[in-house]
Coordinates of C-alpha atoms in Angstrom, one line a residue:
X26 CA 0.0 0.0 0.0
X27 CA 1.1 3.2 -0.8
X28 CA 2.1 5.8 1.9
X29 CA -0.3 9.0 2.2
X30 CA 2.6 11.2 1.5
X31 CA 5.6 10.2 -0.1
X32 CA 8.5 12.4 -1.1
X33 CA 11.5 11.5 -3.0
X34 CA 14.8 13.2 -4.5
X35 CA 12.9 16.8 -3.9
X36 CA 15.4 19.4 -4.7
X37 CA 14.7 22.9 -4.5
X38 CA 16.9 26.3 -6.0
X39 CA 15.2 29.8 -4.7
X40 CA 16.9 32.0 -7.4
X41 CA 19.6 29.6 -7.9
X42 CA 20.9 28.9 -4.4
X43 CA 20.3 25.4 -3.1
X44 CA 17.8 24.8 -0.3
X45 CA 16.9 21.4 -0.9
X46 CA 18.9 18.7 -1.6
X47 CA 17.6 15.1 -1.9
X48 CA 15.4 14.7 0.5
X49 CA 13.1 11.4 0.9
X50 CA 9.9 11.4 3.6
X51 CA 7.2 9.0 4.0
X52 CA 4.3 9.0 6.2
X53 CA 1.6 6.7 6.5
X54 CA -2.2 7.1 7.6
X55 CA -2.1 7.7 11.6
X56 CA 1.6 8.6 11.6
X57 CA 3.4 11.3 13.3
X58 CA 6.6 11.9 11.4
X59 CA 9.1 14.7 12.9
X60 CA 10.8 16.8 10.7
X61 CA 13.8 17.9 12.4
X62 CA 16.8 20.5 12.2
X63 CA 18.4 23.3 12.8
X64 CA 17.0 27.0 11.8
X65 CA 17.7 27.1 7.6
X66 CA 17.4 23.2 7.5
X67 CA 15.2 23.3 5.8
X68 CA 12.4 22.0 7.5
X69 CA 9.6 24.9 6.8
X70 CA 10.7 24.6 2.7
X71 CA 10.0 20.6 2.8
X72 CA 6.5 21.6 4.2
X73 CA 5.9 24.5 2.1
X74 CA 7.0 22.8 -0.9
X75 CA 4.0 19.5 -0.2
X76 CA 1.5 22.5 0.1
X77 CA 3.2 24.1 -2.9
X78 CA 3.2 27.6 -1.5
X79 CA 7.0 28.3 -2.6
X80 CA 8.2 32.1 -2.9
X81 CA 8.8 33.4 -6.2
X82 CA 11.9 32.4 -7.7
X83 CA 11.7 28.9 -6.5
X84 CA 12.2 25.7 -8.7
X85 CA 11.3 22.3 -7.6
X86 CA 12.5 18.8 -8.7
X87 CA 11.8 15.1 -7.8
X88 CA 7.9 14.0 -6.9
X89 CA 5.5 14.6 -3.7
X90 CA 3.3 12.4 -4.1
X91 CA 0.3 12.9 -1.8
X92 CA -2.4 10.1 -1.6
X93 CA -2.3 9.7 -5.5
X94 CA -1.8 13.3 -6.5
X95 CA 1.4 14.4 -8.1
X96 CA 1.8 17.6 -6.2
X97 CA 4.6 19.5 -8.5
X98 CA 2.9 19.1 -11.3
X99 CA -0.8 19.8 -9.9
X100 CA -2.4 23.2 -11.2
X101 CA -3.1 25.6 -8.4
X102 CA -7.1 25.4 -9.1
X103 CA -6.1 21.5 -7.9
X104 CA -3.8 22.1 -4.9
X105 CA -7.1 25.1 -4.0
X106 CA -8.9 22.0 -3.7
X107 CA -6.4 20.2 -1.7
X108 CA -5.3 22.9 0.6
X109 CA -7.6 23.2 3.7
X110 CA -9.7 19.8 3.0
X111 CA -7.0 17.2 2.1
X112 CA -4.0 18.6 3.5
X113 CA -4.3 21.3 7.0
X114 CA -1.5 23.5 8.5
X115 CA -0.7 24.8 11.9
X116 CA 1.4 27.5 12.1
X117 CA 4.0 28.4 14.9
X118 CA 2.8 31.9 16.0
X119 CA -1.4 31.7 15.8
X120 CA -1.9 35.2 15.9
X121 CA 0.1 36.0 12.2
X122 CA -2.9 32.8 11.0
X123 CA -5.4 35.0 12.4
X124 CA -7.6 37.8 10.7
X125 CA -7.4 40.6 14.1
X126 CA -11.0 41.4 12.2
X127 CA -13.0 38.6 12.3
X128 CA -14.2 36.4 14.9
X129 CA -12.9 33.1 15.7
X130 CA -16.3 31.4 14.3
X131 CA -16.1 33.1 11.0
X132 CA -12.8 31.9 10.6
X133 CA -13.1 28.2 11.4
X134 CA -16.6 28.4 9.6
X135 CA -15.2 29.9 6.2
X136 CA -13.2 26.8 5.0
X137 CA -16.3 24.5 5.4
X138 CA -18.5 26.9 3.5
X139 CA -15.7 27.6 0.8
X140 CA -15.2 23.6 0.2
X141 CA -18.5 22.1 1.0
X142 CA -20.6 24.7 0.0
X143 CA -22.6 24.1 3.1
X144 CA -25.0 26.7 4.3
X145 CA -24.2 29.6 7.3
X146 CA -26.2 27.1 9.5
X147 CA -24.8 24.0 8.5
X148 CA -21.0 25.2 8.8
X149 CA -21.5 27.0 12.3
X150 CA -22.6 23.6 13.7
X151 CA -19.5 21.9 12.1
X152 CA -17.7 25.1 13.8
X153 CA -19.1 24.0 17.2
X154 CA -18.2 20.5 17.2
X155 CA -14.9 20.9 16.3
X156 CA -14.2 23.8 18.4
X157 CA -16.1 21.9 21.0
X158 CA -12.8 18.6 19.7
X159 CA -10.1 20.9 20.2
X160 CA -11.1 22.3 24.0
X161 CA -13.0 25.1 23.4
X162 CA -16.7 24.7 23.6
X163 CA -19.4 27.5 22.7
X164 CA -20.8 27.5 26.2
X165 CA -17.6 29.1 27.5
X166 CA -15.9 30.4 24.5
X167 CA -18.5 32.2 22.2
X168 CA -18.6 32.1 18.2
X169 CA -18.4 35.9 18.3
X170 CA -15.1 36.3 19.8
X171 CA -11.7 38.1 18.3
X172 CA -8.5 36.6 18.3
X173 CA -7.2 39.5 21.0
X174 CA -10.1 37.7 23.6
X175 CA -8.0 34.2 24.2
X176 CA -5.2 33.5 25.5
X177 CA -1.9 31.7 23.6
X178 CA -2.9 28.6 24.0
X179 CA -6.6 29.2 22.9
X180 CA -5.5 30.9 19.7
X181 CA -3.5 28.0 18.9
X182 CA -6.5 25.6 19.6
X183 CA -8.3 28.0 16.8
X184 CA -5.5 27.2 14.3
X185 CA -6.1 23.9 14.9
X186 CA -9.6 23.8 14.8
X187 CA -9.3 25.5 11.3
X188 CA -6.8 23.2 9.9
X189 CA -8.8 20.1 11.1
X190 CA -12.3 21.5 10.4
X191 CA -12.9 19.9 6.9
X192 CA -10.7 16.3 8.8
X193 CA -8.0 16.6 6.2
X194 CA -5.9 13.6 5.4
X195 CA -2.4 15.0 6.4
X196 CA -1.6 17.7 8.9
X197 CA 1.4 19.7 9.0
X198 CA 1.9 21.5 12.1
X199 CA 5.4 24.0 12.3
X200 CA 6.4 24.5 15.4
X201 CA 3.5 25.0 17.0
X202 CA 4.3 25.2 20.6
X203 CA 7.3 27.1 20.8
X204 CA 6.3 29.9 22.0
X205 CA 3.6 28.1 25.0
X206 CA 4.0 27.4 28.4
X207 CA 4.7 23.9 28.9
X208 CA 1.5 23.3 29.8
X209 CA -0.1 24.2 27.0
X210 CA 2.5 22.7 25.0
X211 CA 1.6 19.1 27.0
X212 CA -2.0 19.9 26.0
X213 CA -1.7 21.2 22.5
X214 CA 0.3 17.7 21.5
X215 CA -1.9 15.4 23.0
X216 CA -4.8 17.3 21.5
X217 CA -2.7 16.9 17.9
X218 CA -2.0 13.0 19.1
X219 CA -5.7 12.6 19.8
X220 CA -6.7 14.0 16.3
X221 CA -4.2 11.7 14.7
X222 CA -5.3 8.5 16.4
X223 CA -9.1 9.4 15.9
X224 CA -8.9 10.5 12.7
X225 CA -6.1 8.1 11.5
X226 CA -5.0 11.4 9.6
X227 CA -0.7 11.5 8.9
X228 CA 1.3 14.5 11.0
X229 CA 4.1 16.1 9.9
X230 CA 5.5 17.5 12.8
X231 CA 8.1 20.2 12.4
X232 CA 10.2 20.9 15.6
X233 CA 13.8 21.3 16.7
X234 CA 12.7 20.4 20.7
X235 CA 14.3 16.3 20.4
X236 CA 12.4 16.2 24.0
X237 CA 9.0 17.3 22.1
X238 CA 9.8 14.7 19.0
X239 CA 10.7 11.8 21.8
X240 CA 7.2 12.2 23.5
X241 CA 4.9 12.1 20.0
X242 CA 6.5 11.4 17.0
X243 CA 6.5 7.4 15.5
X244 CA 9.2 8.4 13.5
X245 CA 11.7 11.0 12.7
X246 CA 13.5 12.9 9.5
X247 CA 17.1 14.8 10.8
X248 CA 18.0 17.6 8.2
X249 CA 20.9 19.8 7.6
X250 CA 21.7 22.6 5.0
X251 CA 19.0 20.5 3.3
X252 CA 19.9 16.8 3.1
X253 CA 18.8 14.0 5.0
X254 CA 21.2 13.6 8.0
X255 CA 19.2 10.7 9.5
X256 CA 15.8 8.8 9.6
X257 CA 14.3 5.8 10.9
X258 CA 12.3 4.9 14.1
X259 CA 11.9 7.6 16.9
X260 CA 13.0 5.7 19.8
X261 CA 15.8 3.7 17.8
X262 CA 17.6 6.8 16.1
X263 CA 17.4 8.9 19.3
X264 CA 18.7 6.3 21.5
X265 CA 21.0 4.5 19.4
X266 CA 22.4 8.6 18.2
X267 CA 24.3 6.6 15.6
X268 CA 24.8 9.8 13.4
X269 CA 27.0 12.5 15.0
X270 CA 24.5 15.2 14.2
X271 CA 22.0 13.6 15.8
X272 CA 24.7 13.0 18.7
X273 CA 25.3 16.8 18.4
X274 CA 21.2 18.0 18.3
X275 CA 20.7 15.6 21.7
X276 CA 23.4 16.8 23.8
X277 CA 22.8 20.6 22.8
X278 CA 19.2 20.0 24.0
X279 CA 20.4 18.7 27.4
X280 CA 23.6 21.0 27.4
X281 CA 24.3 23.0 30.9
X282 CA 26.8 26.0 30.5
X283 CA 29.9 26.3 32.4
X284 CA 29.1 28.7 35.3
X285 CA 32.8 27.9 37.4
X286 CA 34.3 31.1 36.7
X287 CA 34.8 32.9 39.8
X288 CA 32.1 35.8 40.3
X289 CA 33.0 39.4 40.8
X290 CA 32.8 41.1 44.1
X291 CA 29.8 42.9 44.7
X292 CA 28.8 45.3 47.6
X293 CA 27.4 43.7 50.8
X294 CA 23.1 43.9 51.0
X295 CA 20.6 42.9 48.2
X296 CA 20.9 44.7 44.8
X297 CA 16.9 44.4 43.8
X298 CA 14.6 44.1 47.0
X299 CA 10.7 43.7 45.8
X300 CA 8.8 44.3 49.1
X301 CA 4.9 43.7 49.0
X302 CA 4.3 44.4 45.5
X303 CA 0.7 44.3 43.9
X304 CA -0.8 45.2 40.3
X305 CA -4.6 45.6 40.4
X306 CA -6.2 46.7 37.0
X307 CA -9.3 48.4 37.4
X308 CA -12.3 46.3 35.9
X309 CA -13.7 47.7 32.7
X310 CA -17.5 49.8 33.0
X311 CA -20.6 48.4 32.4
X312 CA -22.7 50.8 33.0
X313 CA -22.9 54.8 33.5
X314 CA -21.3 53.6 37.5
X315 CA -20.5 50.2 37.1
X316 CA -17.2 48.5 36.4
X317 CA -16.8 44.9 36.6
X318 CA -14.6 43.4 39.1
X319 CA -10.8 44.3 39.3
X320 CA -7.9 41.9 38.4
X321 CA -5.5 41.4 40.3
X322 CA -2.2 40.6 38.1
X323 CA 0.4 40.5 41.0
X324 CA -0.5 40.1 44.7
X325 CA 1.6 40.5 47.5
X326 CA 5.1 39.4 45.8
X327 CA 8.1 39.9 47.9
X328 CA 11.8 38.6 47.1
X329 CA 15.6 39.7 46.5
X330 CA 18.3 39.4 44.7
X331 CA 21.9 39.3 45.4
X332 CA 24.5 40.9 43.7
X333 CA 25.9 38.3 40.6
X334 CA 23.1 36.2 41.4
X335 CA 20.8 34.6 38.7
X336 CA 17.1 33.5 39.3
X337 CA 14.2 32.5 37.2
X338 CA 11.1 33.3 37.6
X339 CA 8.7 30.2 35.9
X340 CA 5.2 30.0 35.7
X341 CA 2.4 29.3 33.1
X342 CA 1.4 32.2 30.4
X343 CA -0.9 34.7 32.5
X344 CA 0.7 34.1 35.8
X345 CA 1.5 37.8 36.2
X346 CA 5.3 37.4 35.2
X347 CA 5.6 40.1 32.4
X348 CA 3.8 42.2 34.6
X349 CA 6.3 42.0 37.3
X350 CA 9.1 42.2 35.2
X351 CA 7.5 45.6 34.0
X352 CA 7.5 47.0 37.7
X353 CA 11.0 46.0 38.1
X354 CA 11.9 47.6 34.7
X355 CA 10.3 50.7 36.2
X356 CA 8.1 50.8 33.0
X357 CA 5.1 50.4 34.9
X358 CA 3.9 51.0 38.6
X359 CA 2.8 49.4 41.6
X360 CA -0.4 49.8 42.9
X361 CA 0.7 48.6 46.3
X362 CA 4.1 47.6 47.8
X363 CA 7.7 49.2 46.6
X364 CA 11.0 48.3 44.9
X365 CA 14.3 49.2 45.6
X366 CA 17.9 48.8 43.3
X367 CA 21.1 48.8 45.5
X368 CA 19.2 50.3 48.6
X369 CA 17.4 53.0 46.6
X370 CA 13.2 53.2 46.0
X371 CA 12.7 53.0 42.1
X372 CA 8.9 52.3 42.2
X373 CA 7.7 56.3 43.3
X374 CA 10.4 58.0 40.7
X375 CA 9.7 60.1 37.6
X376 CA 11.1 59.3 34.3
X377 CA 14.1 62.1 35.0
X378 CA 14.6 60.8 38.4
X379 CA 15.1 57.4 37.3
X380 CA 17.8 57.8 34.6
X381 CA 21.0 56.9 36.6
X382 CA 18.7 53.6 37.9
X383 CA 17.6 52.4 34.1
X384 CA 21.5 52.9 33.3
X385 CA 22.0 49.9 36.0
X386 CA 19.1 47.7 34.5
X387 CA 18.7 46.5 31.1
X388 CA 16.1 43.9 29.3
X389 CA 16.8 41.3 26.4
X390 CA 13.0 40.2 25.2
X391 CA 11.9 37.0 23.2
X392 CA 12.0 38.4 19.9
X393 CA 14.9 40.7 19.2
X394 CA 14.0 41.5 16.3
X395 CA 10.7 43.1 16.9
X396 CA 12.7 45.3 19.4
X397 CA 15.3 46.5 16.6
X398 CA 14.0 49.1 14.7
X399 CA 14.7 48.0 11.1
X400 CA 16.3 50.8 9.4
X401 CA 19.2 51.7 11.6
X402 CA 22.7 49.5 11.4
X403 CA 23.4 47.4 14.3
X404 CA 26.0 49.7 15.9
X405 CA 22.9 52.3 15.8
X406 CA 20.7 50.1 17.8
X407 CA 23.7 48.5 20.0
X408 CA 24.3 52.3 21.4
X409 CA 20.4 53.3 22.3
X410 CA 21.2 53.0 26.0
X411 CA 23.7 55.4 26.3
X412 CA 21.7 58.3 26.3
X413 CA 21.4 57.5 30.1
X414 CA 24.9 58.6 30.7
X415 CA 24.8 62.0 32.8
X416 CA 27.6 63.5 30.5
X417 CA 27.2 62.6 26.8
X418 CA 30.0 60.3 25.2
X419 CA 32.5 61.4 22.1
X420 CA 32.4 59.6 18.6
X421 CA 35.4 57.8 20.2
X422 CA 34.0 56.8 23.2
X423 CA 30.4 55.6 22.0
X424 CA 32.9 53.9 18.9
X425 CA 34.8 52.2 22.0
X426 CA 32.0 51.0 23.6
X427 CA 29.8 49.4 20.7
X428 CA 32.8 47.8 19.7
X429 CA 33.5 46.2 23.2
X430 CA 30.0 44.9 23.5
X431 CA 30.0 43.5 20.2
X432 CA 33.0 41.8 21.2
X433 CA 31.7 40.5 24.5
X434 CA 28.9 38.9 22.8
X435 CA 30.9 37.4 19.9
X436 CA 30.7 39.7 16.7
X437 CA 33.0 41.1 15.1
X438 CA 33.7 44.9 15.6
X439 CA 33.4 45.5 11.8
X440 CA 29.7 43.9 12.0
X441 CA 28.2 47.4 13.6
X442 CA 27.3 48.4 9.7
X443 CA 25.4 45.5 9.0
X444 CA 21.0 45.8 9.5
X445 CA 19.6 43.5 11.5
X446 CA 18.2 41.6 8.8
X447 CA 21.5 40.6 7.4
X448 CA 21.9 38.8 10.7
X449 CA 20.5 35.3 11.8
X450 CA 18.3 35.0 14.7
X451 CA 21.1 34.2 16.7
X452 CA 22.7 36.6 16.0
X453 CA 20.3 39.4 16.6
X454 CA 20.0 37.8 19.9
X455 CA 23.9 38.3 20.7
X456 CA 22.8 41.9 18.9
X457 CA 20.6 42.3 22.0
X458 CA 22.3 40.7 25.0
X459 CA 25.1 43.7 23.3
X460 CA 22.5 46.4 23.6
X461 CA 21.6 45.4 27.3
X462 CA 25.5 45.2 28.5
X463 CA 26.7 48.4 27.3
X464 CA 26.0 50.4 30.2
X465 CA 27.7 48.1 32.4
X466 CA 24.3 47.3 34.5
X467 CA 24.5 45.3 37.4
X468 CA 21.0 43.8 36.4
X469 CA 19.5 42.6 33.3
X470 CA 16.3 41.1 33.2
X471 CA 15.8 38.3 30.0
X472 CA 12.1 37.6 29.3
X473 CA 11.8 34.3 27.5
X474 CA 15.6 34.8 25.5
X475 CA 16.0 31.9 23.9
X476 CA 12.6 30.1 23.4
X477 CA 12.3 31.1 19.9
X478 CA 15.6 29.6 19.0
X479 CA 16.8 26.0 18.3
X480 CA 18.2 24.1 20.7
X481 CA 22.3 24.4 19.0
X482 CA 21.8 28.2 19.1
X483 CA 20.2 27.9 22.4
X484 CA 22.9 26.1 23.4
X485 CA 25.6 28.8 22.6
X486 CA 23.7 32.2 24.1
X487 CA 23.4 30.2 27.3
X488 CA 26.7 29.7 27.3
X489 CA 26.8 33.7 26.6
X490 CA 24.9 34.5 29.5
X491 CA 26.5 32.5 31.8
X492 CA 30.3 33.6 30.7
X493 CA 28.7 37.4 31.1
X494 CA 27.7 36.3 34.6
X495 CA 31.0 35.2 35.5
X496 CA 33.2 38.0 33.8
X497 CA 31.4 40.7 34.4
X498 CA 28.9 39.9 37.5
X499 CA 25.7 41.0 35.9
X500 CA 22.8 39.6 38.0
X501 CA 20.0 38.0 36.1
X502 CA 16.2 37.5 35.9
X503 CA 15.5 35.5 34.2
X504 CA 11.3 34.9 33.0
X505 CA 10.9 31.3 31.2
X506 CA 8.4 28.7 30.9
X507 CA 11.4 26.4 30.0
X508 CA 12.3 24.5 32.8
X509 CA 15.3 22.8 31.4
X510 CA 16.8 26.8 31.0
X511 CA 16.2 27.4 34.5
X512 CA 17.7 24.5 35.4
X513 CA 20.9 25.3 33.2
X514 CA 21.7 28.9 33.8
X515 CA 19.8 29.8 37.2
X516 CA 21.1 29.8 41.1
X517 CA 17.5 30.0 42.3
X518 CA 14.1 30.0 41.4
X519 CA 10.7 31.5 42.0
X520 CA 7.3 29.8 40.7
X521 CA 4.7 32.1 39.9
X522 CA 0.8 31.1 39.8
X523 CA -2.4 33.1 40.2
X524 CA -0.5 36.2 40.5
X525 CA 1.6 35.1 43.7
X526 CA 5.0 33.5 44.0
X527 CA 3.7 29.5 45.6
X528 CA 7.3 28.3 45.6
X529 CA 11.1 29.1 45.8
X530 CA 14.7 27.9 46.4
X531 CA 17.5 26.7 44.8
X532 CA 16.6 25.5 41.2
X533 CA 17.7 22.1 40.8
X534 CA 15.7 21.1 44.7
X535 CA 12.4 23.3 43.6
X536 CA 12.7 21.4 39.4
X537 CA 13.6 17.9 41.2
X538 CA 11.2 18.0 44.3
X539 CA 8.4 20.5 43.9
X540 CA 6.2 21.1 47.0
X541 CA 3.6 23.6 45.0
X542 CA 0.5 22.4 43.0
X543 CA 1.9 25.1 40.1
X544 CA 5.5 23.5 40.8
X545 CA 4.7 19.7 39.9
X546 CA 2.4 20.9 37.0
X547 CA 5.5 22.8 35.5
X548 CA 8.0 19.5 36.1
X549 CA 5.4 16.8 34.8
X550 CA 4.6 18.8 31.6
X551 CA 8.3 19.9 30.8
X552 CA 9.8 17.7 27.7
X553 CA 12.7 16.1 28.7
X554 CA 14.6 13.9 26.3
X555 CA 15.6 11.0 28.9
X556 CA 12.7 10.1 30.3
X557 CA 10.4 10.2 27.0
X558 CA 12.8 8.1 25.6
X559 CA 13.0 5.7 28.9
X560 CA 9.1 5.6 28.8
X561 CA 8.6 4.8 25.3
X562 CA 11.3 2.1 26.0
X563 CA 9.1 0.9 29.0
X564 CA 6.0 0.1 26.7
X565 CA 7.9 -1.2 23.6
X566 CA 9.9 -3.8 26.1

């Protein structure tokens, strides 16, 4: 019998340049495959190239095959047809696959009227069931909401519902828990595991997480610069690691930074003291003198850091985390409770007041590049912070000091004319960990820094962090949902739930022996390549 999808020798050239080269895939009815690899792999091009929704410039060769259809040579009134109701796709980041203008029921509902033809009434009952199979039924999450109403997770169960609406035959899903919580990462795969067993539709699962791949996939597909590195059964090739780059993907997704170097000395007392802090947002009116009840994003959080010292803040998406982080930053206020830097109140200052305080604290978010401002050259965007200098630097000096933070993050000097979109995503990253460093603070605060990166590149700015820790004594905190960077780059750790912090200590007793209900939660759901691979042993043997 003939597989669903079955790929062989597919090359690929975008304007001449190589991006595919030989690549063979197979996947059967009820199959999760894993397509795995490094950022440029060329993972998302293998997926994009079986949906044939390749950029201009692009020439394919070889044969996709897909349950009898010859896919490069289909017309596009054929793959039309195909896309949506043969063939569904799940994208990494929900809300760039969501219309902001129209409501989540009008978007699952328009692929069932545009393939069935089925009337308004019709395809809004198919919209409630399978938003009703993917976790969010009508009684608690109304046809007529907007994207901007749900949360991460629920967006993501949207997609889903969207891609599965018509019960296509193959799903491709790219990345689509990177950027959850664990928890909703647990939930979103055994939601796509459920569909795949009920529906005995084939997954293509595209990740670079080997601990994600271990606990769903049947089978897995290793690329490199676009060749197959290795293939085979899921348990057997990441167990065995017979192939060095497999070797090399497994122990960068368990690697653990060097953090011996000796720390700086720091002056005696706490450097950041958070005493009694609260956010309470006012509840939005209902009526001429009615508001609905308050939330309360942080309540009653109290904690320090030392000098040098690194902690991480976990906890699930909506926990109050970034809203904590803000107070700290001194970009937002509390409403009770106050916050001091090396012995000084920060919380009750004005913006002039607290210039020489923002020179000492610096932020590196998720997504650097949505942070750079795309029109200035790196060196541009690397010197922003030192406007909070009292006395304005020379050419020279500002020149000296891009140059040294450059260097301290790994890039070359000569790299400060370069626009951030001539860099890799790595790269930017380095561009700003650079950015936060320059003024020499004693704090930086790094919300979710490497989650959108693969697990090699990962790998290397935790090594980054750690070797800034250690040469230069620049305290961290450090806001994750990955446990497995906590536990790599963090002294201690805080968990966060329901606005409060339920749990703390040292990280590796709190991540191997949690005594909070939000604690075990975060453990159990965390992906973590050993054990997947020890259970799935367990129920083979």
């Amino acid at each position: 019998m003939a597989p669903l999808l079955n790929i062989k020798d597919l090359r690929l050239t975008i304007g001449g340049v190589p991006v595919l080269n030989g690549i063979d895939l197979a996947i059967e009815p009820g199959e999760i495959r894993a397509l795995v690899g490094e950022s440029g792999s060329g993972k998302s091009m293998t997926a994009l190239s079986v949906m044939k929704l390749l950029p201009n410039g692009a020439r394919a060769g070889g044969q996709i095959r897909f349950n009898g259809t010859d896919i490069l040579a289909a017309s596009e009134t054929e793959m039309c047809r195909l896309r949506g109701d043969d063939i569904g796709m799940v994208f990494q980041e929900p809300m760039t696959a969501l219309n902001p203008m129209k409501t989540i029921g009008e978007q699952v509902a328009e692929g069932i009227r545009l393939h069935t033809g089925a009337s308004r009434a019709v395809a809004e009952e198919r919209t409630r069931a399978i938003l009703d199979r993917v976790g969010l039924p009508v009684a608690k999450f109304p046809l007529g909401r907007y994207p901007h109403e749900l949360s991460g997770g629920q967006r993501q169960r949207v997609v889903i519902a969207i891609a599965c609406a018509l019960k296509p035959k193959l799903l491709i899903a790219d990345e689509p828990t990177t950027a959850l919580d664990v928890v909703l990462q647990a939930q979103i795969l055994q939601l796509l595991q459920d569909l795949v067993r009920d529906e005995k539709m084939g997954l293509l699962l595209i990740s670079h997480d080997l601990a994600v791949v271990a606990d769903v996939a049947d089978s897995v597909t290793i690329l490199r610069h676009g060749e197959v590195m290795d293939r085979g059964e899921t348990t057997q090739i990441l167990t065995e690691q017979a192939h060095p780059y497999t070797r090399q993907l497994a122990q960068a997704s368990m690697h653990v930074p060097d953090r011996s170097r000796p720390r700086i000395a720091q002056d005696d007392g706490p450097l950041l003291s958070v005493r009694n802090v609260a956010r309470i947002y006012p509840g939005t009116r209902t009526g001429l003198l009615a508001r609905s009840e308050p939330t309360i994003a942080v309540d009653d959080v109290s904690f320090e850091l030392e000098p040098g010292q690194s902690m991480a803040l976990v906890g699930r998406s909506g926990c109050g985390k970034s809203t904590l982080a803000r107070m700290v930053l001194a970009l937002d206020k509390p409403t009770h409770g106050d916050i001091a830097l090396s012995g000084r109140r920060i919380d009750n200052l004005g913006e002039a007041a607290l210039r020489p305080a923002r020179r000492h604290m610096q932020v590196v978010f998720q997504d650097p590049y949505g942070s750079f401002n795309p029109r200035h050259k790196a060196g541009r965007l690397v010197a922003e912070p030192l406007f909070l200098f009292d006395t304005p630097l020379s050419q020279s000096e500002t020149r000296e000091r891009i140059d040294t933070a450059l260097e301290r993050v790994g890039i070359a000097p000569k790299d400060r004319d370069k626009y951030p979109h001539e860099f890799s995503g790595g790269q930017r990253q380095r561009l700003a960990i650079a950015r936060a460093i320059i003024t020499e603070p004693k704090l930086v605060v790094a919300d979710e820094p490497v989650s959108a990166l693969d697990v090699s590149i990962r790998a290397q700015i935790l090594d980054l962090f750690a070797d800034l820790n250690g040469r230069l004594g620049i305290a961290y905190l450090f806001i994750t949902h990955d446990l497995a960077v906590a536990r790599a780059i963090t002294d201690s750790v805080m968990v966060m739930a329901d606005g409060r912090i339920v749990e703390r200590g040292r990280t590796d007793e709190v991540l191997r022996h949690p005594q909070s209900d939000a604690g075990r939660a975060l453990v159990d759901a965390s992906p973590d390549l050993h054990r997947s691979l020890a259970r799935r042993i367990g129920e083979q043997g």
